[in-house]
JSON list of C-alpha atoms in Angstrom, two decimals:
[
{"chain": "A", "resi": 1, "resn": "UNK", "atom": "CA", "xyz": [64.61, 142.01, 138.65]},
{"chain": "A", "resi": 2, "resn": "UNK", "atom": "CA", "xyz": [67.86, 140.29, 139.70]},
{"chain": "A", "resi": 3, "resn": "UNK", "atom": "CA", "xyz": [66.91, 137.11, 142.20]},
{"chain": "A", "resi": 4, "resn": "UNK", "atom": "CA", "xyz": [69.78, 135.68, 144.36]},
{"chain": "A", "resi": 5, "resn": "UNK", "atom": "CA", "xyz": [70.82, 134.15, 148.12]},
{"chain": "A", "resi": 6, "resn": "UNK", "atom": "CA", "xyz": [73.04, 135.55, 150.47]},
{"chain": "A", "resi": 7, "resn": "UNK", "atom": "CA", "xyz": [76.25, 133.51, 151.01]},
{"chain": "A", "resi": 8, "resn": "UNK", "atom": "CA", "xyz": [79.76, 133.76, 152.74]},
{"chain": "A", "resi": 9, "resn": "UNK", "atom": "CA", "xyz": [82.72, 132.57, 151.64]},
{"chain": "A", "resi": 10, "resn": "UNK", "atom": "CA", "xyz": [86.61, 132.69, 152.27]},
{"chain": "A", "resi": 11, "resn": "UNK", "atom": "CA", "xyz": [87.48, 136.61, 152.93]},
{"chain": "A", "resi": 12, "resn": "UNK", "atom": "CA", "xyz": [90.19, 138.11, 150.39]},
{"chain": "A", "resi": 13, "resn": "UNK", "atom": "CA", "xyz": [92.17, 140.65, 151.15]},
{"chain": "A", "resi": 14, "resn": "UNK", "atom": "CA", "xyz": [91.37, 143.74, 148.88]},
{"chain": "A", "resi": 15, "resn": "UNK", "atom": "CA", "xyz": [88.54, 141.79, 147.28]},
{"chain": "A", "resi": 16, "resn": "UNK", "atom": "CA", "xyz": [86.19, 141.62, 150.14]},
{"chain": "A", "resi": 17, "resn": "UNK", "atom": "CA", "xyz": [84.89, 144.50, 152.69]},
{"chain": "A", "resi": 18, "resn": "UNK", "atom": "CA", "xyz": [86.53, 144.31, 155.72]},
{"chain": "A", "resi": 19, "resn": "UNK", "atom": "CA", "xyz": [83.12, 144.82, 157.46]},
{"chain": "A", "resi": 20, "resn": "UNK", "atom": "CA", "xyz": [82.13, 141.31, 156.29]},
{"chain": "A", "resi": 21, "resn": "UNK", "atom": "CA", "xyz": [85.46, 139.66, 157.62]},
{"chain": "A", "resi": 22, "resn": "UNK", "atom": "CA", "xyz": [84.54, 137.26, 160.79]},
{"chain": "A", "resi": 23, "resn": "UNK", "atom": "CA", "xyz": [86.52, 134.56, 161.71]},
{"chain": "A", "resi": 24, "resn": "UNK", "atom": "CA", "xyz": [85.10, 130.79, 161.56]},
{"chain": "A", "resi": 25, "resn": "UNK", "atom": "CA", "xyz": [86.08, 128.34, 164.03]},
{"chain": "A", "resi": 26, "resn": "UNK", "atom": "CA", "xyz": [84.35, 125.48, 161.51]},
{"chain": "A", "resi": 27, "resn": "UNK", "atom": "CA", "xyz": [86.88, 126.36, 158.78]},
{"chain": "A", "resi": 28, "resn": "UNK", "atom": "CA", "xyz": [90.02, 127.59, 160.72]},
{"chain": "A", "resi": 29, "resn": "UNK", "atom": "CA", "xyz": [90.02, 130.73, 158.81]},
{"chain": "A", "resi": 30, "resn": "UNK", "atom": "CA", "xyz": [88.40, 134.43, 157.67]},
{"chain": "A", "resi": 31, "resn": "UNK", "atom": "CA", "xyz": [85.11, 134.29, 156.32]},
{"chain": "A", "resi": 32, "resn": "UNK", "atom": "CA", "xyz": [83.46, 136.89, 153.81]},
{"chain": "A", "resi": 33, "resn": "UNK", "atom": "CA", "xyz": [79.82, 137.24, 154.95]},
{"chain": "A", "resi": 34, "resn": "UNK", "atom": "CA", "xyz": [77.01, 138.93, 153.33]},
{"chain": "A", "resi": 35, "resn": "UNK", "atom": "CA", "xyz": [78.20, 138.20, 149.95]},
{"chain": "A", "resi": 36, "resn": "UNK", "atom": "CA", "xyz": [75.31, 137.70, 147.29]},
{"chain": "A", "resi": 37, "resn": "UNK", "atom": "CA", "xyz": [75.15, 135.16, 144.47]},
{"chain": "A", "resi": 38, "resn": "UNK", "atom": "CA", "xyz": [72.46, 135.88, 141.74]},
{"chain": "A", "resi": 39, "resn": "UNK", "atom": "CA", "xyz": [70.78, 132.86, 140.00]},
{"chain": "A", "resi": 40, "resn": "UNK", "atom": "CA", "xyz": [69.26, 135.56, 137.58]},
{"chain": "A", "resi": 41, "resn": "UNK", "atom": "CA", "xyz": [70.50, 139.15, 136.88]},
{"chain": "A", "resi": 42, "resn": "UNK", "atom": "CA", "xyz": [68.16, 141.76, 135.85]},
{"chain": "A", "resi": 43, "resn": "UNK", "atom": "CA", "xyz": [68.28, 142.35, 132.09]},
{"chain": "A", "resi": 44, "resn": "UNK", "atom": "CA", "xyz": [69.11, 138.57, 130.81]},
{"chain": "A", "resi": 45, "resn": "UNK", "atom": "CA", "xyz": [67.54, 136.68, 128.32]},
{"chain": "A", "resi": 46, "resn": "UNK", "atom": "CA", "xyz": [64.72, 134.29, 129.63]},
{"chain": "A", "resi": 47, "resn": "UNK", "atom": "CA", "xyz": [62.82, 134.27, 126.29]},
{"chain": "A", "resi": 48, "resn": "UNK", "atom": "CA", "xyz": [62.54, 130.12, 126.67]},
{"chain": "A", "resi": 49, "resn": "UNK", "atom": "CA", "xyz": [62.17, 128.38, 130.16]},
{"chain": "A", "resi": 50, "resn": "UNK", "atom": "CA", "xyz": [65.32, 128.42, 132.31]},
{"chain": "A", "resi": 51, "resn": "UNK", "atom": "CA", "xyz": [66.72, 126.39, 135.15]},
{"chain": "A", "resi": 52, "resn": "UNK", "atom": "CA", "xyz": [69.54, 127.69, 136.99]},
{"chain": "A", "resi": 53, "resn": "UNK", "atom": "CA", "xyz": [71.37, 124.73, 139.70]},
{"chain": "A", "resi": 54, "resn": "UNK", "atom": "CA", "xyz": [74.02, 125.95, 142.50]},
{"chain": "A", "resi": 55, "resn": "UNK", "atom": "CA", "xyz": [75.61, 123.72, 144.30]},
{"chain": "A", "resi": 56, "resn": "UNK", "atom": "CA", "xyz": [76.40, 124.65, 148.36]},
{"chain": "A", "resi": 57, "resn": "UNK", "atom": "CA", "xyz": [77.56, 122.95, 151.52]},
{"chain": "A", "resi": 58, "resn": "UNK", "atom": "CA", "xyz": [77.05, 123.05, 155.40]},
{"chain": "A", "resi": 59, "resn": "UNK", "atom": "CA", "xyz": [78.74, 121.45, 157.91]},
{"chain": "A", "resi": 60, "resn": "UNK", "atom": "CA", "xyz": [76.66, 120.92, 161.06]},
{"chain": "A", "resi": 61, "resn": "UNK", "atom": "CA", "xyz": [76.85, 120.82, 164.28]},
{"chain": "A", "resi": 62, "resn": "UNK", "atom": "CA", "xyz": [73.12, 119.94, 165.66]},
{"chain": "A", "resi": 63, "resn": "UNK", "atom": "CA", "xyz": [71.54, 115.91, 165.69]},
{"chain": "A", "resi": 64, "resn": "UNK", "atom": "CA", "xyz": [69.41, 117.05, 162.96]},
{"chain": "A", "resi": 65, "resn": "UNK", "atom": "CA", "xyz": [68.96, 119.58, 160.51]},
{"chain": "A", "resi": 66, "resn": "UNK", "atom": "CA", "xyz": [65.50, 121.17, 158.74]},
{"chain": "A", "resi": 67, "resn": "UNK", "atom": "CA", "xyz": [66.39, 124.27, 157.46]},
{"chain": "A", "resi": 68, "resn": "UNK", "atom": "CA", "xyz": [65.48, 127.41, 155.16]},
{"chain": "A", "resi": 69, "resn": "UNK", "atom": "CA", "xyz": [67.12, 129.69, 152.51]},
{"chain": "A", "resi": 70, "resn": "UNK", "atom": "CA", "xyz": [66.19, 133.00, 151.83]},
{"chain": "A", "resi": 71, "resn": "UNK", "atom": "CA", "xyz": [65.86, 134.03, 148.46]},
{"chain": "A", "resi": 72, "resn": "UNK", "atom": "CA", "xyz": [66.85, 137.81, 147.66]},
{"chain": "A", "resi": 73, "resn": "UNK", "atom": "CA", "xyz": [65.63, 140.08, 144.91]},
{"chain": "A", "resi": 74, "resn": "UNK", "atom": "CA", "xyz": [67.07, 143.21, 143.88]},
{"chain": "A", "resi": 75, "resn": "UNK", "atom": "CA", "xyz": [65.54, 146.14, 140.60]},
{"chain": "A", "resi": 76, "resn": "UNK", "atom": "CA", "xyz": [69.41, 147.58, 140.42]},
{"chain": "A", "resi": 77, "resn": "UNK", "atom": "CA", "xyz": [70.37, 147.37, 137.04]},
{"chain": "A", "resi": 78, "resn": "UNK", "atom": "CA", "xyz": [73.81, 145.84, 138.54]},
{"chain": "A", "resi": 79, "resn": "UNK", "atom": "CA", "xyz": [72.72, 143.49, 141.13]},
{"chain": "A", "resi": 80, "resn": "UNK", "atom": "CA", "xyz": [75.16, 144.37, 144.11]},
{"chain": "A", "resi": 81, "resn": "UNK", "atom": "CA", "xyz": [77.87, 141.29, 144.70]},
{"chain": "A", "resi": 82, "resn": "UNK", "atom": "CA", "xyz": [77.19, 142.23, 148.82]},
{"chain": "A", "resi": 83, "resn": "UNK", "atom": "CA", "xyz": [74.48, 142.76, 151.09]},
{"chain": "A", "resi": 84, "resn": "UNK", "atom": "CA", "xyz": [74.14, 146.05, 152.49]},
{"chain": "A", "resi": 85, "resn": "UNK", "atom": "CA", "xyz": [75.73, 147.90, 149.15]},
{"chain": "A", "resi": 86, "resn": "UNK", "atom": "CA", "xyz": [72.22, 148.73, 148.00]},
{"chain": "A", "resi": 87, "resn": "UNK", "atom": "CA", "xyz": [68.92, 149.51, 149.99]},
{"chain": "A", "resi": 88, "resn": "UNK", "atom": "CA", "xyz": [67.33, 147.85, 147.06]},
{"chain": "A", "resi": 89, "resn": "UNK", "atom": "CA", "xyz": [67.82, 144.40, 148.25]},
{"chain": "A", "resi": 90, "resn": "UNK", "atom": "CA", "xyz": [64.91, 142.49, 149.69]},
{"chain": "A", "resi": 91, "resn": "UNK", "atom": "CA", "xyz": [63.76, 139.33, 151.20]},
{"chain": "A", "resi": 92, "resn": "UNK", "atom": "CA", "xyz": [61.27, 137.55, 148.67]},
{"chain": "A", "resi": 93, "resn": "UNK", "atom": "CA", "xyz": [60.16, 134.74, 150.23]},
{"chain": "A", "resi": 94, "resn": "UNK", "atom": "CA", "xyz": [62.12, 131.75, 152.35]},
{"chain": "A", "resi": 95, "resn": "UNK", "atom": "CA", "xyz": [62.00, 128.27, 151.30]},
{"chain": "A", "resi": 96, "resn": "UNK", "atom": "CA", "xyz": [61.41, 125.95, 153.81]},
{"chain": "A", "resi": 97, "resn": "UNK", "atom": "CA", "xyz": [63.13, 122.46, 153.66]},
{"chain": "A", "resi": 98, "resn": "UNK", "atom": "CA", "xyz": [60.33, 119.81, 153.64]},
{"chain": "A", "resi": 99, "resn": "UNK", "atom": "CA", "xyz": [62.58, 117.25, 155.43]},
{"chain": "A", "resi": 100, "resn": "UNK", "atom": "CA", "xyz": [64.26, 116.35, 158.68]},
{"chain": "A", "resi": 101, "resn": "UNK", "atom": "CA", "xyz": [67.96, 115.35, 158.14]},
{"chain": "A", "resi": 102, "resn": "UNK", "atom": "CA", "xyz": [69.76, 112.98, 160.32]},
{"chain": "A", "resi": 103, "resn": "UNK", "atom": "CA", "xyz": [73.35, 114.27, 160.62]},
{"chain": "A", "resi": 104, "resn": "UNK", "atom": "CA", "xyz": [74.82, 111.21, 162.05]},
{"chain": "A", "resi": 105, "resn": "UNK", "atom": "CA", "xyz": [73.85, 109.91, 158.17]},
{"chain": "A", "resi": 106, "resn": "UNK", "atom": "CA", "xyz": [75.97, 112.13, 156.27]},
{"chain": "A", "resi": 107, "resn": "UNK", "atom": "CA", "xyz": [79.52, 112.34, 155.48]},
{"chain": "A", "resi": 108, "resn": "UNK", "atom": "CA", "xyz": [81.70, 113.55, 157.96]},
{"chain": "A", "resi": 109, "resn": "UNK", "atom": "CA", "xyz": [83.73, 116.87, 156.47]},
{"chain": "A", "resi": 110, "resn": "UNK", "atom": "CA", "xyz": [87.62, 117.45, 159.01]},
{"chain": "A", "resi": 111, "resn": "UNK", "atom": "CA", "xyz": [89.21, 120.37, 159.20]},
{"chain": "A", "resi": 112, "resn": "UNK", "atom": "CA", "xyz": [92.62, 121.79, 160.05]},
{"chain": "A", "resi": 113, "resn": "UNK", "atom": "CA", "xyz": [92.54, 121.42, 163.83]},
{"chain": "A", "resi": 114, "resn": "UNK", "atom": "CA", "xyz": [91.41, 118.21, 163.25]},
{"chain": "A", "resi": 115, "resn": "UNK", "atom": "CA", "xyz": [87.52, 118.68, 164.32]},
{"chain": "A", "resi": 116, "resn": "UNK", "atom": "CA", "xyz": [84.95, 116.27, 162.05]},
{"chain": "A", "resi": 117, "resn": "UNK", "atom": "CA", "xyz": [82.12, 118.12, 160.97]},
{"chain": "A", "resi": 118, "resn": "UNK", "atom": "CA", "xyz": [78.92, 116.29, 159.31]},
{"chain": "A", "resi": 119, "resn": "UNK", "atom": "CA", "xyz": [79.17, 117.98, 155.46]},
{"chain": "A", "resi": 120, "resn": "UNK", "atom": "CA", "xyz": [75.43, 118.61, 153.97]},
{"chain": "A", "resi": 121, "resn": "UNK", "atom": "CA", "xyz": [75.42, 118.64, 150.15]},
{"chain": "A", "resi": 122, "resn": "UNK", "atom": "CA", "xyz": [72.67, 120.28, 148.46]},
{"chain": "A", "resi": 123, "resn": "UNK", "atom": "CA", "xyz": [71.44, 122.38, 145.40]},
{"chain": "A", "resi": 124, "resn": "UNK", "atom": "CA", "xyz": [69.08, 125.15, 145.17]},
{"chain": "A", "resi": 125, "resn": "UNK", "atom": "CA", "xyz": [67.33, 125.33, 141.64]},
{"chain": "A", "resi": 126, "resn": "UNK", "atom": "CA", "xyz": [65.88, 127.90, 140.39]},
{"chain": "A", "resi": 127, "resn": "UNK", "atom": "CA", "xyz": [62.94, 127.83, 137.01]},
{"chain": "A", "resi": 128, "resn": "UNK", "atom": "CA", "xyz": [61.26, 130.33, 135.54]},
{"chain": "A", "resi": 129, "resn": "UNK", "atom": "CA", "xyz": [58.52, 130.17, 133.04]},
{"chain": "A", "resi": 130, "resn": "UNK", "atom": "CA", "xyz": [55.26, 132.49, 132.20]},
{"chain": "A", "resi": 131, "resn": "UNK", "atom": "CA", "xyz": [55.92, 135.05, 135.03]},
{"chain": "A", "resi": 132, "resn": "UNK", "atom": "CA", "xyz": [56.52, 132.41, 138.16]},
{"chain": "A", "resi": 133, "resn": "UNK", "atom": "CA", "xyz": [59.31, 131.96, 139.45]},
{"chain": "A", "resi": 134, "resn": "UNK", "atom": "CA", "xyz": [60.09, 128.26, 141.58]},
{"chain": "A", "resi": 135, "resn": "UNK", "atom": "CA", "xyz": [63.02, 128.24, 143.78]},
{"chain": "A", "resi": 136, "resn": "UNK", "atom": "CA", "xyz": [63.31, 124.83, 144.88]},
{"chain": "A", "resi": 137, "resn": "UNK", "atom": "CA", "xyz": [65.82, 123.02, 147.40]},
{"chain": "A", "resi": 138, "resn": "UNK", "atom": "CA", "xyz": [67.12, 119.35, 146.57]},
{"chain": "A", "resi": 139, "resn": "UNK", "atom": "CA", "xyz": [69.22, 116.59, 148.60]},
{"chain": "A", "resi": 140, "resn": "UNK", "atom": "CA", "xyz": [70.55, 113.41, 147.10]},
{"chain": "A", "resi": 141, "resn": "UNK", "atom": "CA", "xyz": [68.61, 114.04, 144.07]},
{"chain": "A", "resi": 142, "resn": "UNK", "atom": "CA", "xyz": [65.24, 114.95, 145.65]},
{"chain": "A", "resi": 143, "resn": "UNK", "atom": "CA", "xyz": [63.35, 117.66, 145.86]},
{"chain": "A", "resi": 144, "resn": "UNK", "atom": "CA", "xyz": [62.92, 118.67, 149.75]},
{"chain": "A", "resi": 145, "resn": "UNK", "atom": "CA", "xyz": [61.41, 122.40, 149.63]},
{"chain": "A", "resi": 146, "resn": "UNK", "atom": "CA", "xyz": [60.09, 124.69, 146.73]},
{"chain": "A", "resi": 147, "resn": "UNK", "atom": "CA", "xyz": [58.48, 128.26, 146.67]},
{"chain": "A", "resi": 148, "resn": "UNK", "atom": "CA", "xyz": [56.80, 129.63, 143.59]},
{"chain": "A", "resi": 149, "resn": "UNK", "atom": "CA", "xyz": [56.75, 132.98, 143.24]},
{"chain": "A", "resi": 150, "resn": "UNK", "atom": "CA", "xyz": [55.01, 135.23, 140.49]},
{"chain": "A", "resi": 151, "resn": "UNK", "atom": "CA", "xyz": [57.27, 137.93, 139.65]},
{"chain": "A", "resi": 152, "resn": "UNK", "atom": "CA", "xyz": [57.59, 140.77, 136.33]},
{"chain": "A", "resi": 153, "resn": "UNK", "atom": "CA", "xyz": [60.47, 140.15, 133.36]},
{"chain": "A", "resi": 154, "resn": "UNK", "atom": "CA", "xyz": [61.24, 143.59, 131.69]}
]
């Protein structure tokens, strides 16, 4: 099993599917959505524990933020780099952020046309060990969700 999160990112021309092309107001320009980023691809070697840590970013627009990421699993021996290229892509399980966050405390992120947007900084980790999977979610160095999930390695 391949496990992953759905993401968007700045569309490409020729890279990206023009289905996923939608224009952000936040960023000023053409964003890729449905695009899929895979902390662990089916067939890799997790003989010894592993920790996988990605780094993402939101910029807000509500007095407070408690969120969620949904984490994605696929069986394809080539995990799919898009949602909606394979049927085989499912929803495993959501992790819900354990915390409130006050926007007015973070950094403030400006873009082109000049509009300040707070910027939330966070990782999502992923470890795996014995057959369970935990997909955790951490803010200025603390943990502030996790999900543990007990899954097969082939």
């Amino acid at each position: 099993m391949s496990y992953g999160i759905k993401y968007q990112t700045q569309f490409i021309e020729g890279r990206h599917d023009e289905a996923d092309k939608g224009w952000c107001y936040k960023h000023q320009h053409y964003r890729a959505h449905n695009q899929m980023a895979w902390f662990l691809k089916e067939g890799e070697d997790i003989s010894e524990k592993r920790c996988v840590l990605q780094p993402y970013v939101r910029y807000l627009e509500v007095p407070s933020f408690q969120g969620y990421e949904s984490i994605y699993c696929t069986a394809s021996c080539a995990p799919p780099e898009r949602y909606g290229d394979s049927d085989d892509i499912h929803q495993l399980c959501m992790v819900k952020w354990d915390k409130i966050i006050d926007v007015h405390t973070l950094p403030k992120w400006t873009n082109p046309v000049a509009v300040a947007y707070p910027r939330l900084d966070y990782h999502i980790k992923m470890d795996c060990e014995d057959g369970t999977v935990n997909f955790s979610v951490h803010y200025q160095g603390s943990k502030v969700g996790e999900e543990e999930v007990e899954v097969q390695f082939n």
